[in-house]
Short mmCIF file of C-alpha atoms in Angstrom, two decimals:
data_model
loop_
_atom_site.label_atom_id
_atom_site.label_comp_id
_atom_site.label_asym_id
_atom_site.label_seq_id
_atom_site.Cartn_x
_atom_site.Cartn_y
_atom_site.Cartn_z
CA GLY A 1 112.75 99.91 96.52
CA ALA A 2 111.78 103.02 94.61
CA VAL A 3 112.90 106.32 96.10
CA VAL A 4 110.98 109.57 96.18
CA SER A 5 112.61 112.77 97.37
CA GLN A 6 111.13 116.07 98.44
CA HIS A 7 112.68 119.48 98.69
CA PRO A 8 112.80 121.36 100.93
CA SER A 9 112.34 119.21 104.01
CA TRP A 10 111.12 122.21 105.95
CA VAL A 11 110.33 125.84 105.17
CA ILE A 12 109.26 128.85 107.20
CA CYS A 13 107.72 131.76 105.38
CA LYS A 14 105.84 134.95 106.02
CA SER A 15 102.11 135.19 105.47
CA GLY A 16 101.27 136.21 101.92
CA THR A 17 104.30 134.69 100.26
CA SER A 18 104.34 131.68 97.95
CA VAL A 19 106.22 128.48 98.59
CA LYS A 20 107.21 125.81 96.07
CA ILE A 21 107.75 122.18 97.07
CA GLU A 22 109.40 119.70 94.72
CA CYS A 23 108.76 115.98 94.52
CA ARG A 24 111.07 113.73 92.50
CA SER A 25 111.02 110.04 91.71
CA LEU A 26 114.70 109.13 91.68
CA ASP A 27 114.87 105.71 90.10
CA PHE A 28 111.62 105.23 88.26
CA GLN A 29 109.27 107.19 86.06
CA ALA A 30 106.01 108.29 87.57
CA THR A 31 103.20 109.34 85.28
CA THR A 32 101.10 109.90 88.36
CA MET A 33 102.07 111.56 91.62
CA PHE A 34 99.92 112.43 94.58
CA TRP A 35 100.01 115.30 97.05
CA TYR A 36 98.83 114.84 100.61
CA ARG A 37 98.52 117.12 103.59
CA GLN A 38 98.76 115.90 107.16
CA PHE A 39 97.88 117.88 110.27
CA PRO A 40 99.26 116.82 113.66
CA LYS A 41 97.90 113.50 114.89
CA GLN A 42 95.71 113.14 111.83
CA SER A 43 95.93 110.89 108.82
CA LEU A 44 96.99 111.81 105.32
CA MET A 45 94.41 113.72 103.35
CA LEU A 46 94.72 113.53 99.59
CA MET A 47 94.83 116.99 98.05
CA ALA A 48 95.32 116.24 94.38
CA THR A 49 96.49 113.80 91.77
CA SER A 50 99.25 115.10 89.57
CA ASN A 51 99.34 113.75 86.02
CA GLU A 52 102.35 114.21 83.79
CA GLY A 53 101.54 116.43 80.86
CA SER A 54 98.02 117.29 81.94
CA LYS A 55 96.14 119.21 84.58
CA ALA A 56 96.03 117.98 88.14
CA THR A 57 92.85 116.54 89.58
CA TYR A 58 91.94 118.16 92.89
CA GLU A 59 89.94 116.62 95.70
CA GLN A 60 86.75 118.25 96.83
CA GLY A 61 87.39 121.26 99.02
CA VAL A 62 90.96 121.87 97.82
CA GLU A 63 91.44 125.24 96.14
CA LYS A 64 93.24 124.67 92.86
CA ASP A 65 94.17 128.34 92.54
CA LYS A 66 95.83 128.26 95.92
CA PHE A 67 97.64 124.96 95.53
CA LEU A 68 99.19 124.99 92.09
CA ILE A 69 100.48 121.67 90.84
CA ASN A 70 102.77 121.16 87.88
CA HIS A 71 103.93 117.77 86.65
CA ALA A 72 106.35 118.82 83.95
CA SER A 73 108.27 115.57 83.58
CA LEU A 74 108.02 111.90 84.43
CA THR A 75 110.19 112.41 87.51
CA LEU A 76 109.15 115.80 88.87
CA SER A 77 106.00 117.30 90.30
CA THR A 78 105.82 120.62 92.11
CA LEU A 79 103.28 122.01 94.55
CA THR A 80 103.16 125.78 94.99
CA VAL A 81 101.25 127.15 97.94
CA THR A 82 100.30 130.64 96.82
CA SER A 83 99.70 133.50 99.23
CA ALA A 84 100.30 131.22 102.17
CA HIS A 85 98.54 131.88 105.46
CA PRO A 86 99.09 130.40 108.93
CA GLU A 87 96.25 127.92 108.40
CA ASP A 88 98.26 126.43 105.53
CA SER A 89 100.94 125.35 107.98
CA SER A 90 101.07 121.59 107.72
CA PHE A 91 103.11 118.57 106.69
CA TYR A 92 102.96 118.11 102.92
CA ILE A 93 103.82 114.70 101.53
CA CYS A 94 104.04 113.56 97.95
CA SER A 95 103.95 110.05 96.60
CA ALA A 96 104.54 108.39 93.28
CA ARG A 97 103.04 105.22 91.96
CA ASP A 98 105.34 102.72 90.34
CA PHE A 99 103.14 100.98 87.84
CA GLY A 100 105.98 98.64 87.04
CA GLY A 101 106.07 97.41 90.60
CA GLN A 102 104.61 94.15 91.76
CA TYR A 103 102.11 95.64 94.14
CA ASN A 104 101.15 98.93 92.53
CA GLU A 105 102.13 100.52 95.82
CA GLN A 106 102.82 104.16 96.32
CA PHE A 107 106.24 105.35 97.41
CA PHE A 108 106.23 108.38 99.62
CA GLY A 109 108.63 111.25 99.95
CA PRO A 110 109.97 112.25 103.36
CA GLY A 111 107.57 115.19 103.59
CA THR A 112 107.92 118.96 103.82
CA ARG A 113 107.07 120.81 107.01
CA LEU A 114 105.58 124.21 106.11
CA THR A 115 105.25 126.86 108.78
CA VAL A 116 103.61 130.13 107.84
CA LEU A 117 104.18 132.98 110.27
CA SER B 1 80.45 107.10 100.70
CA GLN B 2 83.51 104.92 101.12
CA LYS B 3 84.78 104.90 104.68
CA ILE B 4 87.83 103.42 106.37
CA GLU B 5 88.09 103.06 110.14
CA GLN B 6 91.00 102.04 112.27
CA ASN B 7 89.33 101.42 115.56
CA SER B 8 92.18 102.10 117.92
CA GLU B 9 93.80 105.50 117.93
CA ALA B 10 96.57 104.18 120.14
CA LEU B 11 97.73 100.78 121.30
CA ASN B 12 100.30 100.08 124.01
CA ILE B 13 101.68 96.60 124.52
CA GLN B 14 104.58 94.85 126.21
CA GLU B 15 107.65 93.92 124.21
CA GLY B 16 107.50 90.36 122.95
CA LYS B 17 103.72 90.26 122.72
CA THR B 18 101.74 90.22 119.50
CA ALA B 19 100.24 93.53 118.42
CA THR B 20 96.96 93.33 116.50
CA LEU B 21 95.59 96.33 114.65
CA THR B 22 92.18 96.50 112.98
CA CYS B 23 91.00 98.16 109.80
CA ASN B 24 87.34 98.19 108.82
CA TYR B 25 85.79 99.60 105.68
CA THR B 26 82.28 100.21 104.42
CA ASN B 27 80.38 100.87 101.24
CA TYR B 28 82.69 99.25 98.73
CA SER B 29 84.63 96.17 97.79
CA PRO B 30 88.31 96.94 97.25
CA ALA B 31 90.44 94.75 95.05
CA TYR B 32 93.26 94.96 97.58
CA LEU B 33 94.25 96.54 100.87
CA GLN B 34 97.61 97.95 101.91
CA TRP B 35 99.34 98.59 105.21
CA TYR B 36 101.90 101.36 105.73
CA ARG B 37 104.14 102.41 108.60
CA GLN B 38 104.73 106.07 109.41
CA ASP B 39 107.29 107.40 111.85
CA PRO B 40 106.93 110.94 113.28
CA GLY B 41 107.87 113.60 110.78
CA ARG B 42 108.38 111.10 107.98
CA GLY B 43 106.42 109.88 104.98
CA PRO B 44 104.63 106.51 105.12
CA VAL B 45 106.51 103.36 104.13
CA PHE B 46 104.75 100.53 102.34
CA LEU B 47 104.67 97.24 104.27
CA LEU B 48 102.24 94.76 102.76
CA LEU B 49 99.48 94.41 100.22
CA ILE B 50 96.80 91.74 100.37
CA ARG B 51 94.42 91.07 97.51
CA GLU B 52 90.71 90.31 97.80
CA ASN B 53 91.23 86.65 96.93
CA GLU B 54 93.91 86.20 99.60
CA LYS B 55 93.01 85.35 103.17
CA GLU B 56 96.42 85.90 104.69
CA LYS B 57 99.81 87.37 103.82
CA ARG B 58 103.03 87.17 105.81
CA LYS B 59 106.31 89.03 105.76
CA GLU B 60 108.84 88.23 108.46
CA ARG B 61 107.11 89.13 111.76
CA LEU B 62 104.16 90.73 110.02
CA LYS B 63 100.89 89.04 109.16
CA VAL B 64 97.86 90.53 107.46
CA THR B 65 94.43 88.97 107.06
CA PHE B 66 91.64 90.14 104.80
CA ASP B 67 88.01 89.16 105.41
CA THR B 68 85.90 90.53 102.59
CA THR B 69 82.72 89.27 104.25
CA LEU B 70 83.38 91.19 107.45
CA LYS B 71 85.00 94.01 105.44
CA GLN B 72 87.93 93.90 107.79
CA SER B 73 91.69 93.50 107.78
CA LEU B 74 93.81 92.58 110.77
CA PHE B 75 97.49 93.49 110.97
CA HIS B 76 99.65 91.49 113.37
CA ILE B 77 103.20 92.08 114.56
CA THR B 78 104.55 89.07 116.40
CA ALA B 79 107.39 89.20 118.92
CA SER B 80 106.99 92.95 119.02
CA GLN B 81 109.99 95.19 119.68
CA PRO B 82 110.30 98.83 120.79
CA ALA B 83 111.53 99.59 117.25
CA ASP B 84 108.10 98.62 115.98
CA SER B 85 106.64 101.69 117.70
CA ALA B 86 105.11 103.86 114.99
CA THR B 87 101.78 104.78 113.44
CA TYR B 88 100.33 102.13 111.17
CA LEU B 89 97.96 103.09 108.39
CA CYS B 90 95.70 100.94 106.30
CA ALA B 91 94.88 102.11 102.82
CA LEU B 92 92.43 101.04 100.15
CA PRO B 93 91.98 101.96 96.51
CA THR B 94 88.92 103.89 95.56
CA SER B 95 86.30 102.29 93.35
CA SER B 96 88.03 103.64 90.26
CA ALA B 97 91.39 102.42 91.60
CA SER B 98 92.92 105.71 90.54
CA LYS B 99 93.99 106.62 94.06
CA ILE B 100 94.17 105.21 97.55
CA ILE B 101 92.53 106.49 100.70
CA PHE B 102 94.10 106.15 104.13
CA GLY B 103 92.57 105.27 107.45
CA SER B 104 93.18 107.48 110.45
CA GLY B 105 96.01 105.28 111.70
CA THR B 106 96.83 103.50 114.93
CA ARG B 107 99.73 104.73 117.03
CA LEU B 108 101.48 101.65 118.35
CA SER B 109 103.82 101.86 121.34
CA ILE B 110 105.87 98.88 122.45
CA ARG B 111 107.24 99.21 125.96
CA PRO B 112 110.40 97.35 126.99
#
């Protein structure tokens, strides 16, 4: 099956700093990637849809100036958490849709655990 | 607004029994429904997709049903094993089909 990687797998940073998370589709091209956030014992909440070559589409309530998304190529999307605060601590997961697949399913990365001190 | 509910937050069953998880949705008619498995600290893994014109789909020990009248999907794991312990998420596409929305998940525990 298609593979999606994320880097880093975990990061600890000080409050006020910015953190960049990378999401790569390793064996297929993804014109669309998705960024989710998951708090403990809760489900995945979609933050934004990342479109290659165009601006990301953010879900209601997600600050686009705080969560910067760049989808510079067909295999790479990045999420930058700017001026991170402790309340931004969460599990961030990206996914990519393989439109060439039989089921139009999304393939998820392993996630990035962000802890803001 | 579109809503997805997985009725059981947690389900504990004996090894060898059949686990049945429920997913209900309201206020729309999805073209398909998906089930994912998520282990702690990991991203979800796709398991099965069932389309609106399919009543049932099977994959090894997994079986999914889709009742568009009841607006409900059932997810069954037969001959359950401790390795099946995980959180199972149902997911449906939005009306525009541009993205999928996840249910809250059911944490399944299989005891030996």
